[in-house]
Short mmCIF file of C-alpha atoms in Angstrom, two decimals:
data_model
loop_
_atom_site.label_atom_id
_atom_site.label_comp_id
_atom_site.label_asym_id
_atom_site.label_seq_id
_atom_site.Cartn_x
_atom_site.Cartn_y
_atom_site.Cartn_z
CA ALA T 1 55.78 118.09 13.81
CA GLY T 2 52.86 116.47 15.55
CA ALA T 3 50.31 117.52 12.94
CA LEU T 4 52.51 116.46 10.04
CA ALA T 5 53.37 113.13 11.65
CA VAL T 6 49.84 111.74 11.37
CA LEU T 7 49.16 112.71 7.75
CA PRO T 8 49.96 109.31 6.15
CA PHE T 9 47.78 107.55 8.70
CA LEU T 10 44.60 109.67 8.67
CA GLY T 11 42.75 106.95 6.75
CA ILE T 12 42.73 104.69 9.82
CA LEU T 13 39.83 106.70 11.27
CA GLY T 14 37.55 104.62 9.06
CA HIS T 15 39.21 101.29 9.82
CA ALA T 16 37.60 98.38 11.63
CA PHE T 17 39.11 96.18 14.32
CA VAL T 18 41.11 93.22 13.00
CA SER T 19 41.19 89.56 13.99
CA TRP T 20 44.68 89.82 15.47
CA ASP T 21 44.55 90.43 19.24
CA ASP T 22 41.83 93.09 18.89
CA PRO T 23 39.00 90.74 19.95
CA ALA T 24 40.88 89.61 23.07
CA MET T 25 42.25 93.06 23.87
CA ILE T 26 38.96 94.92 23.48
CA HIS T 27 35.58 93.19 23.19
CA GLY T 28 36.79 90.00 24.88
CA ASN T 29 38.84 91.76 27.54
CA PRO T 30 37.34 90.96 30.98
CA LEU T 31 38.92 94.10 32.45
CA LEU T 32 36.78 96.32 30.23
CA ALA T 33 33.58 94.71 31.51
CA LEU T 34 34.32 95.67 35.13
CA SER T 35 32.99 98.74 36.89
CA TRP T 36 35.46 101.61 37.23
CA ARG T 37 35.95 100.86 40.93
CA GLU T 38 36.72 97.20 40.21
CA ALA T 39 38.91 98.02 37.24
CA LEU T 40 41.11 100.47 39.14
CA LEU T 41 42.31 97.59 41.31
CA ALA T 42 42.12 94.76 38.79
CA VAL T 43 44.38 96.39 36.21
CA PHE T 44 47.29 96.30 38.67
CA THR T 45 46.92 92.59 39.37
CA SER T 46 46.01 91.38 35.88
CA PHE T 47 48.33 89.53 33.51
CA HIS T 48 45.73 89.48 30.72
CA MET T 49 47.37 88.66 27.36
CA THR T 50 50.64 88.01 29.26
CA SER T 51 51.04 91.74 29.73
CA TRP T 52 51.23 94.00 32.77
CA GLN T 53 50.02 97.44 31.65
CA PRO T 54 47.65 99.10 34.15
CA LEU T 55 47.53 102.51 32.46
CA GLY T 56 47.14 100.87 29.08
CA TRP T 57 44.10 98.90 30.24
CA LEU T 58 42.54 102.00 31.78
CA LEU T 59 42.97 103.86 28.50
CA TYR T 60 41.31 100.98 26.65
CA LYS T 61 38.42 101.01 29.10
CA LEU T 62 37.94 104.77 28.76
CA LEU T 63 37.80 104.55 24.96
CA PHE T 64 35.61 101.45 25.04
CA VAL T 65 33.05 103.09 27.31
CA ALA T 66 33.15 106.45 25.54
CA GLY T 67 32.74 104.96 22.07
CA GLY T 68 30.44 102.06 22.87
CA GLY T 69 33.04 99.57 21.69
CA ALA T 70 33.41 101.18 18.24
CA PRO T 71 36.86 101.26 16.62
CA ALA T 72 36.92 104.98 15.72
CA PRO T 73 37.82 106.28 19.23
CA PHE T 74 40.73 103.84 19.43
CA HIS T 75 42.08 104.93 16.06
CA ALA T 76 41.60 108.61 16.89
CA ALA T 77 43.52 108.13 20.15
CA SER T 78 46.30 106.39 18.22
CA LEU T 79 46.64 109.37 15.90
CA VAL T 80 46.71 111.82 18.81
CA LEU T 81 49.39 109.85 20.65
CA HIS T 82 51.51 109.35 17.53
CA GLY T 83 51.37 113.08 16.84
CA LEU T 84 52.25 113.81 20.47
CA ASN T 85 55.20 111.44 20.25
CA ALA T 86 56.49 113.22 17.15
CA ALA T 87 56.24 116.56 18.96
CA LEU T 88 58.04 115.14 22.00
CA ALA T 89 60.75 113.64 19.78
CA ALA T 90 61.26 117.08 18.26
CA ALA T 91 61.55 118.57 21.75
CA VAL T 92 64.20 115.99 22.67
CA LEU T 93 66.17 116.74 19.51
CA GLN T 94 66.04 120.48 20.14
CA ARG T 95 67.62 119.94 23.53
CA LEU T 96 70.10 117.33 22.31
CA LEU T 97 71.23 119.20 19.16
CA PRO T 98 70.73 122.89 19.96
CA GLY T 99 72.84 124.09 17.03
CA ALA T 100 71.09 122.06 14.33
CA ARG T 101 68.81 123.65 11.77
CA PRO T 102 65.09 123.34 12.69
CA ALA T 103 64.36 121.93 9.22
CA ALA T 104 66.86 119.12 9.81
CA LEU T 105 65.28 118.26 13.15
CA LEU T 106 61.80 118.26 11.61
CA ALA T 107 62.95 116.05 8.73
CA ALA T 108 64.45 113.53 11.16
CA VAL T 109 61.28 113.38 13.23
CA LEU T 110 59.10 112.93 10.14
CA ALA T 111 61.39 110.21 8.80
CA TRP T 112 60.75 108.32 12.03
CA ALA T 113 57.02 109.15 12.23
CA TRP T 114 56.25 108.28 8.60
CA HIS T 115 58.24 105.06 8.51
CA PRO T 116 55.95 102.26 7.23
CA LEU T 117 57.07 100.00 10.08
CA HIS T 118 55.10 102.24 12.42
CA ALA T 119 51.85 101.71 10.50
CA GLU T 120 51.36 98.61 12.61
CA SER T 121 51.67 100.55 15.87
CA VAL T 122 49.43 103.40 14.71
CA ALA T 123 46.78 101.50 12.73
CA TRP T 124 46.41 98.49 15.04
CA ALA T 125 44.14 99.26 17.99
CA SER T 126 45.86 96.63 20.12
CA GLN T 127 49.07 98.69 20.13
CA LEU T 128 47.57 101.79 21.70
CA SER T 129 49.36 101.16 25.00
CA ASP T 130 52.68 101.10 23.13
CA LEU T 131 52.02 104.60 21.84
CA LEU T 132 51.16 105.82 25.34
CA CYS T 133 54.33 104.20 26.67
CA GLY T 134 56.32 106.01 23.98
CA SER T 135 54.89 109.36 25.11
CA PHE T 136 56.13 108.87 28.67
CA VAL T 137 59.52 107.56 27.46
CA LEU T 138 60.08 110.69 25.38
CA ALA T 139 58.89 112.94 28.20
CA ALA T 140 61.38 111.18 30.50
CA LEU T 141 64.22 111.76 28.05
CA ARG T 142 63.44 115.45 27.69
CA ALA T 143 63.33 115.83 31.47
CA HIS T 144 66.62 113.94 31.75
CA LEU T 145 68.28 116.28 29.25
CA ASP T 146 66.93 119.23 31.24
CA GLU T 147 68.57 117.78 34.40
CA ARG T 148 65.16 117.26 36.06
CA ARG T 149 65.96 113.82 37.37
CA GLY T 150 62.89 113.45 39.60
CA ALA T 151 60.55 114.24 36.72
CA ALA T 152 62.52 111.96 34.38
CA TRP T 153 62.23 109.02 36.78
CA ALA T 154 58.53 109.71 37.35
CA PHE T 155 57.82 109.70 33.59
CA ALA T 156 59.80 106.48 33.26
CA ALA T 157 57.66 104.92 36.00
CA LEU T 158 54.48 106.01 34.18
CA ALA T 159 55.85 104.44 31.00
CA GLY T 160 56.35 101.25 32.99
CA LEU T 161 52.66 101.26 33.86
CA CYS T 162 51.89 101.19 30.14
CA ARG T 163 54.22 98.61 28.63
CA TRP T 164 57.52 96.80 29.17
CA LYS T 165 58.96 99.01 26.43
CA ALA T 166 59.42 101.60 29.18
CA LEU T 167 62.90 100.05 29.31
CA ALA T 168 63.66 102.46 26.48
CA ALA T 169 63.84 105.34 28.99
CA PRO T 170 66.80 103.99 31.03
CA ALA T 171 68.44 102.52 27.90
CA PHE T 172 68.27 105.77 25.91
CA ALA T 173 69.21 107.95 28.89
CA LEU T 174 72.31 105.83 29.48
CA ALA T 175 73.25 105.86 25.79
CA LEU T 176 72.84 109.65 25.64
CA ASP T 177 75.01 110.21 28.69
CA LEU T 178 77.73 107.86 27.50
CA ALA T 179 77.69 109.43 24.03
CA ARG T 180 78.10 112.86 25.64
CA GLY T 181 81.10 111.68 27.69
CA THR T 182 79.52 111.41 31.16
CA LYS T 183 82.01 109.87 33.58
CA PRO T 184 81.12 106.36 34.82
CA ARG T 185 81.25 107.39 38.49
CA GLU T 186 78.46 109.91 37.86
CA LEU T 187 76.09 107.36 36.35
CA PRO T 188 74.63 105.92 39.62
CA ARG T 189 73.64 109.39 40.80
CA ARG T 190 72.06 110.28 37.46
CA HIS T 191 70.40 106.94 36.74
CA ALA T 192 69.48 105.28 40.04
CA GLY T 193 65.77 105.96 39.57
CA PHE T 194 65.86 104.67 36.00
CA TRP T 195 67.49 101.42 37.15
CA LEU T 196 64.88 100.89 39.86
CA VAL T 197 62.11 101.39 37.31
CA ALA T 198 63.82 98.99 34.91
CA ALA T 199 64.12 96.32 37.61
CA ALA T 200 60.42 96.60 38.49
CA VAL T 201 59.36 96.54 34.84
CA VAL T 202 61.45 93.43 34.14
CA ALA T 203 60.16 91.59 37.22
CA LEU T 204 56.48 92.36 36.64
CA ASN T 205 56.52 91.60 32.93
CA ALA T 206 58.56 88.43 33.40
CA ALA T 207 55.85 87.27 35.81
CA ALA T 208 53.19 88.17 33.24
CA LYS T 209 54.94 86.14 30.56
CA ALA T 210 55.49 83.22 32.91
CA SER T 211 51.74 83.13 33.60
CA LEU T 212 51.25 81.61 30.13
CA GLY T 213 54.42 79.57 29.89
CA TYR T 214 56.81 82.13 28.45
CA ALA T 215 60.33 82.03 29.83
CA ALA T 216 63.73 83.51 29.06
CA ALA T 217 65.51 81.16 26.69
CA LEU T 218 68.66 81.86 24.71
CA ARG T 219 67.86 80.41 21.32
CA LEU T 220 70.88 81.76 19.52
CA HIS T 221 69.69 80.90 16.03
CA GLU T 222 66.30 82.64 16.33
CA ALA T 223 67.75 85.54 18.32
CA SER T 224 70.40 86.22 15.65
CA LEU T 225 67.83 86.00 12.87
CA GLY T 226 65.37 88.20 14.74
CA LEU T 227 67.85 91.02 15.32
CA LEU T 228 69.06 90.88 11.71
CA LEU T 229 65.53 90.79 10.32
CA GLN T 230 64.43 93.77 12.41
CA ALA T 231 67.46 95.80 11.32
CA ARG T 232 66.77 94.90 7.69
CA LYS T 233 63.13 95.99 7.97
CA LEU T 234 64.21 99.30 9.45
CA VAL T 235 66.60 100.00 6.56
CA TRP T 236 64.58 98.35 3.76
CA PRO T 237 60.89 98.22 4.79
CA VAL T 238 59.41 96.09 2.03
CA GLY T 239 57.26 92.99 2.37
CA LEU T 240 56.06 93.96 5.83
CA ALA T 241 53.63 91.64 7.62
CA PRO T 242 52.21 91.57 11.16
CA THR T 243 54.56 88.80 12.21
CA ASP T 244 57.50 86.74 11.04
CA LEU T 245 57.62 83.45 12.92
CA LEU T 246 61.16 82.15 13.22
CA ASP T 247 61.56 78.50 14.08
CA GLY T 248 65.01 77.12 13.42
CA ALA T 249 65.67 76.65 9.71
CA ASP T 250 62.18 77.99 8.89
CA ASN T 251 63.12 81.62 8.25
CA PRO T 252 62.87 84.09 5.35
CA TRP T 253 66.60 83.94 4.59
CA GLU T 254 66.99 80.18 5.00
CA LEU T 255 70.07 80.75 7.15
CA GLY T 256 71.32 78.00 9.41
CA PRO T 257 72.53 78.63 12.99
CA LEU T 258 76.16 79.23 12.02
CA GLY T 259 75.34 81.47 9.08
CA ALA T 260 72.93 83.62 11.12
CA PHE T 261 75.41 83.97 13.99
CA LEU T 262 78.31 84.87 11.69
CA LEU T 263 76.21 87.43 9.85
CA LEU T 264 75.23 89.03 13.17
CA VAL T 265 78.88 89.09 14.27
CA ALA T 266 79.87 90.69 10.96
CA ALA T 267 77.16 93.36 11.35
CA ALA T 268 78.32 94.06 14.92
CA ALA T 269 81.93 94.35 13.72
CA LEU T 270 80.93 96.91 11.09
CA VAL T 271 79.05 98.96 13.68
CA THR T 272 82.00 98.76 16.08
CA ALA T 273 84.39 99.93 13.38
CA ALA T 274 82.12 102.85 12.49
CA ALA T 275 81.70 103.71 16.17
CA ARG T 276 85.42 104.36 16.54
CA ARG T 277 84.92 107.49 14.47
CA ARG T 278 81.39 108.26 15.62
CA PRO T 279 80.90 106.88 19.16
CA ALA T 280 77.25 108.00 19.14
CA LEU T 281 76.60 105.45 16.42
CA GLY T 282 77.77 102.63 18.66
CA TRP T 283 75.63 103.75 21.60
CA ALA T 284 72.59 104.10 19.33
CA PHE T 285 72.97 100.56 17.99
CA GLY T 286 73.62 99.28 21.49
CA ALA T 287 70.40 100.78 22.84
CA PHE T 288 68.50 99.52 19.78
CA ALA T 289 69.74 95.94 20.25
CA ALA T 290 69.09 96.02 24.00
CA LEU T 291 65.46 97.00 23.45
CA LEU T 292 64.91 94.28 20.86
CA ALA T 293 66.57 91.58 22.96
CA PRO T 294 63.48 90.80 25.11
CA THR T 295 61.39 90.19 21.99
CA VAL T 296 63.68 87.34 20.88
CA LEU T 297 64.71 86.01 24.29
CA PHE T 298 61.26 85.45 25.82
CA ALA T 299 59.60 82.67 23.90
CA THR T 300 57.38 79.64 24.18
CA PRO T 301 58.70 76.33 22.86
CA GLY T 302 57.15 77.31 19.51
CA PRO T 303 58.34 79.92 16.97
CA VAL T 304 59.81 83.30 17.95
CA ALA T 305 57.62 86.17 16.73
CA VAL T 306 59.36 89.14 15.11
CA MET T 307 56.86 92.00 14.80
CA ASP T 308 56.95 95.51 13.34
CA HIS T 309 55.55 97.22 16.44
CA HIS T 310 58.59 96.12 18.45
CA LEU T 311 60.49 98.80 16.53
CA TYR T 312 58.25 101.76 17.34
CA THR T 313 60.20 102.87 20.42
CA ALA T 314 63.49 101.11 19.66
CA SER T 315 63.90 102.96 16.34
CA LEU T 316 63.98 106.30 18.18
CA ALA T 317 67.62 105.46 18.86
CA PHE T 318 68.51 106.54 15.32
CA VAL T 319 66.54 109.79 15.12
CA PRO T 320 69.43 111.95 16.47
CA LEU T 321 71.75 110.37 13.89
CA LEU T 322 69.26 111.21 11.14
CA ALA T 323 69.02 114.81 12.39
CA TRP T 324 72.81 115.07 12.40
CA THR T 325 72.91 113.74 8.81
CA PHE T 326 70.15 116.03 7.53
CA ASP T 327 71.82 119.02 9.18
CA ARG T 328 74.88 118.45 6.99
CA ALA T 329 73.23 117.44 3.73
CA ARG T 330 69.68 118.22 2.66
CA TRP T 331 69.36 115.88 -0.30
CA PRO T 332 68.88 112.65 1.73
CA ALA T 333 65.76 114.13 3.32
CA PHE T 334 64.34 115.21 -0.05
CA LEU T 335 64.76 111.65 -1.34
CA LEU T 336 63.71 109.82 1.80
CA LEU T 337 60.66 111.65 3.10
CA PRO T 338 58.31 111.33 0.08
CA ALA T 339 59.07 107.62 -0.18
CA LEU T 340 58.40 107.06 3.52
CA PHE T 341 55.17 109.06 3.39
CA ALA T 342 53.81 107.00 0.50
CA ALA T 343 54.94 103.68 1.98
CA GLY T 344 53.49 104.58 5.38
CA ALA T 345 50.09 105.41 3.89
CA ILE T 346 50.03 102.20 1.86
CA GLN T 347 51.03 100.06 4.82
CA ALA T 348 48.40 101.68 7.04
CA GLY T 349 45.79 100.81 4.41
CA ALA T 350 46.59 97.12 4.89
CA TRP T 351 45.01 97.36 8.36
CA ARG T 352 41.59 98.46 7.04
CA ASP T 353 39.89 95.23 8.11
CA SER T 354 40.72 91.57 8.66
CA GLU T 355 40.12 90.55 5.03
CA THR T 356 42.48 93.24 3.74
CA LEU T 357 45.10 92.58 6.39
CA TRP T 358 45.41 88.84 5.91
CA ALA T 359 45.21 89.13 2.12
CA ARG T 360 48.22 91.44 2.31
CA VAL T 361 50.05 89.02 4.58
CA LEU T 362 49.44 86.12 2.19
CA ALA T 363 50.65 88.27 -0.71
CA VAL T 364 54.04 88.77 0.97
CA ARG T 365 54.15 85.55 3.07
CA PRO T 366 52.31 82.82 1.11
CA VAL T 367 53.29 80.19 3.69
CA SER T 368 52.37 82.27 6.72
CA PRO T 369 51.24 79.79 9.40
CA ALA T 370 48.79 82.23 10.97
CA ALA T 371 47.24 84.26 8.14
CA ARG T 372 44.67 81.79 6.79
CA LEU T 373 43.52 80.74 10.26
CA ASN T 374 42.99 84.35 11.32
CA LEU T 375 41.23 85.05 8.05
CA ALA T 376 38.96 82.05 8.61
CA ALA T 377 38.18 83.16 12.16
CA ALA T 378 37.31 86.68 11.00
CA ARG T 379 35.00 85.38 8.26
CA ALA T 380 33.30 83.00 10.68
CA ASP T 381 32.70 85.82 13.16
CA GLU T 382 30.91 87.68 10.35
CA GLY T 383 28.77 84.62 9.55
CA ARG T 384 30.53 84.06 6.21
CA TRP T 385 30.80 80.31 6.67
CA GLY T 386 31.67 79.31 3.11
CA PRO T 387 34.57 81.76 2.75
CA ALA T 388 35.78 80.70 6.20
CA LEU T 389 35.80 77.07 5.09
CA VAL T 390 37.85 78.02 2.02
CA ALA T 391 40.50 79.65 4.19
CA VAL T 392 40.66 76.64 6.54
CA ASP T 393 40.99 74.14 3.70
CA GLU T 394 43.72 76.24 2.11
CA GLN T 395 45.53 76.17 5.44
CA LEU T 396 45.28 72.38 5.53
CA ALA T 397 46.57 72.19 1.96
CA VAL T 398 49.70 74.10 2.99
CA PHE T 399 49.99 72.62 6.51
CA PRO T 400 48.25 69.21 6.39
CA ARG T 401 49.00 68.40 10.03
CA ASP T 402 47.84 71.67 11.54
CA PRO T 403 45.66 70.63 14.49
CA LEU T 404 44.19 74.13 14.90
CA ALA T 405 42.99 74.12 11.29
CA ALA T 406 41.44 70.67 11.65
CA HIS T 407 39.68 71.75 14.84
CA LEU T 408 38.45 74.98 13.25
CA ARG T 409 37.09 73.06 10.26
CA ASP T 410 35.02 70.83 12.54
CA GLU T 411 33.87 73.91 14.46
CA LEU T 412 32.73 75.63 11.26
CA PHE T 413 30.45 72.74 10.32
CA ALA T 414 29.06 72.75 13.85
CA ARG T 415 28.50 76.50 14.05
CA ALA T 416 27.27 77.22 10.53
CA GLY T 417 23.80 75.78 11.18
CA VAL T 418 23.48 74.48 7.61
CA THR T 419 24.00 71.08 6.05
CA PRO T 420 27.50 70.19 4.78
CA ASP T 421 26.37 70.33 1.14
CA ARG T 422 25.13 73.92 1.62
CA LEU T 423 28.36 74.93 3.27
CA GLU T 424 30.32 73.49 0.34
CA SER T 425 28.00 75.33 -2.06
CA ASP T 426 28.57 78.60 -0.22
CA ALA T 427 32.32 78.05 -0.44
CA ALA T 428 31.98 77.34 -4.17
CA ALA T 429 30.05 80.57 -4.73
CA PHE T 430 32.77 82.53 -2.96
CA LEU T 431 35.47 80.96 -5.13
CA PHE T 432 33.50 81.47 -8.36
CA GLU T 433 32.94 85.16 -7.61
CA ARG T 434 36.72 85.53 -7.32
CA GLY T 435 37.40 83.94 -10.68
CA ARG T 436 38.48 80.57 -9.30
CA ALA T 437 36.10 78.42 -11.33
CA PRO T 438 38.08 75.12 -11.19
CA ALA T 439 38.19 75.26 -7.38
CA ALA T 440 34.48 76.15 -7.30
CA ALA T 441 33.72 73.15 -9.53
CA ALA T 442 35.59 70.83 -7.16
CA ARG T 443 33.59 72.18 -4.22
CA LEU T 444 30.29 71.63 -6.04
CA GLU T 445 31.27 68.06 -6.88
CA ARG T 446 31.69 67.45 -3.13
CA ALA T 447 28.30 69.02 -2.46
CA LEU T 448 26.61 66.91 -5.15
CA ALA T 449 28.20 63.77 -3.75
CA LEU T 450 26.30 64.55 -0.55
CA SER T 451 23.04 65.65 -2.24
CA PRO T 452 22.96 64.35 -5.84
CA ARG T 453 19.28 65.20 -6.35
CA ASP T 454 19.46 68.84 -5.22
CA ALA T 455 18.28 70.93 -8.18
CA ASP T 456 19.88 74.15 -6.89
CA LEU T 457 23.27 72.46 -6.60
CA LEU T 458 22.93 71.02 -10.10
CA VAL T 459 22.21 74.47 -11.54
CA ASP T 460 25.16 76.00 -9.68
CA ALA T 461 27.45 73.25 -10.96
CA ALA T 462 26.12 73.73 -14.51
CA ILE T 463 26.88 77.46 -14.41
CA VAL T 464 30.44 76.75 -13.34
CA ASP T 465 30.76 74.04 -16.01
CA GLY T 466 29.64 76.56 -18.61
CA ALA T 467 32.26 79.05 -17.46
CA LEU T 468 34.87 76.29 -17.86
CA GLY T 469 33.68 75.49 -21.40
CA ARG T 470 32.12 72.17 -20.44
CA ARG T 471 28.79 72.79 -22.20
CA GLU T 472 27.63 69.21 -22.61
CA LYS T 473 28.15 68.52 -18.93
CA ALA T 474 26.35 71.77 -18.08
CA ARG T 475 23.40 70.79 -20.32
CA GLU T 476 23.22 67.36 -18.68
CA ARG T 477 23.08 68.89 -15.20
CA LEU T 478 20.45 71.43 -16.20
CA ARG T 479 18.20 68.79 -17.75
CA LYS T 480 18.50 66.71 -14.61
CA ALA T 481 17.61 69.75 -12.49
CA ALA T 482 14.58 70.47 -14.69
CA THR T 483 13.49 66.85 -14.39
CA LEU T 484 13.78 66.91 -10.62
CA SER T 485 12.05 70.28 -10.40
CA PRO T 486 10.04 71.02 -13.59
CA ARG T 487 9.32 74.61 -12.59
CA HIS T 488 12.85 75.44 -11.51
CA VAL T 489 13.21 78.95 -12.94
CA ARG T 490 17.00 79.10 -12.82
CA ALA T 491 17.39 75.73 -14.53
CA LEU T 492 14.99 76.63 -17.36
CA GLU T 493 16.55 80.06 -17.86
CA ALA T 494 20.05 78.60 -17.93
CA LEU T 495 18.99 76.02 -20.51
CA ARG T 496 17.53 78.76 -22.74
CA ARG T 497 20.74 80.79 -22.49
CA LEU T 498 22.81 77.72 -23.31
CA ASP T 499 20.67 76.89 -26.35
CA ALA T 500 20.82 80.50 -27.56
CA ALA T 501 24.60 80.57 -27.20
CA GLU T 502 24.99 77.39 -29.25
CA ALA T 503 22.55 78.64 -31.92
CA ARG T 504 24.75 81.69 -32.48
#
C-alpha cells in the first residue's frame, strides 16, 4: 500500500519550492538558522508562522541541513511519509474490518492516498509537518484498536508536537468507539489521555494563533460555506486551488448567509437520516466536521481561507466506509481508482514551481486575490522584473484599491536597478513572447513617453507594430531609430525585412 500510494506523486522529486509559505517556512525560517542546541529549546517556545509544531520544525531543520536548503530532500521526505501513512491506514483497516477482503482494504487506502486533494499536502514542502502528524495519528489509532492505551496516548502526544491536526486522534478514536457501541461510562477510562492531549494542543495552538491576531470567531456565513466547499471538493475534486478565500458574499457559489446556512442544515439532515440505518456514517461525518471546524472558526478580520491540505487527515474518516463499500461491490473501485490516480498526478504537477502553480490558480480562479501577487513576488525573487511588473499591474486592474499591489509596484521600480522605461520594455518583451502583442504595444508606448529618442525602444515598438499589421507606423519608428542611430543594426535589418515583405 505504501509503495503504490506515492506513484502519482513521484514527479515532485524534481519540483522547486513555491512562493506560498515555502520561503518563510524554510529559507526565511529563523529556527533553521540556529545551532542544534539552540533549536532544541527554541522550537518549543516558537510561534513562527502562528504554528506550534516542535517536531515539525526539527524535521525541517534536519532536511535543510542535510540537503543544503535544496527542495529535493523535502519532497523525498513527503513521499516517504505519505507512503508510510498509507501503510498505517491499511493497518488500521485490517484491525477495524478483520473480515473484509484485502483487495477492498487496499482499494480504499489507495482511493484516499491518490485523491487529488492530497497533492497539496504531498507536493507542497510547507505541509511536511502535516504528513508527520498524520503518521502519529494513524499509529495512535492502531494502538487504540489494539487496546494499548498508553501507546495510543503517547502517539497522540507526538502528533500534537507536529501539528494541531493531532486532534484527529481523539476525534477518530471517539468516533470508532461510539460506532462500535462502546458504553458512555467506559469512555473516560479509554479516552482520558486523548482528552488531555487535545486540551494541550488546543491551548498551545490557540496561543500561537493569537500571537498574530487570530481569534476564535463564529462567522456563521463563512463557516457554513467553508464546510460545504470542503465536502464538495472531497466528492468532486475539480478546479482545485491552494486557497479559496471566503469573505461574506464573495464566495464561489454566491450564496448569502441564509442560503449557505440552510444548505448546510439540509446536508446535515441527509447525513442524519442516512445514519439511522448506518450509524458509522454519522460518526464519520461528525469527526470530519469537527476536524474542519478550527479551520473556519479561527480567523483574522479578513477572509476565511479554505485549503485543500486541511482535508489530508480529516478525510481519513471516510476510508473505513470506502473499504466497507468496496468489500461488497468491486465495480466502484474499478471506476474510481484510475480517475483518482490521473487527477492526483495532474494536480501534483501544478506544484512544479511558482509560475506553474499560480498560472493554474488563475486558470481556475481568475479573480484570486492572492495569485498575481504571489506570482509577482516569485518573479521578482528570480530577478525577472518585467514579468513581475506585468503580474502586479494585472492585479491592480482586477483590484484597483489593493494596497499590497501598489506597494509591490513601487518596490519593483526601486529594486530593479533599471530606469522605468527599461522596466516597461522588459514587461513588453515578456508580453510579446506570450502572444499578447496589443498589451506589449501599450507598454512600449509608456516606455517611449519616458524616452522618446531611445533607438532600441523605437525598434522594439516597430516590431510589435509590424506584428499587429501597422506597417506604416512601424516604418516611421524604424526610420526615426536609424536617424537617431545611423549604425543601429536592428533598425536597418528590420527596415530591409519590411521593404522585402512589401515588395513581395
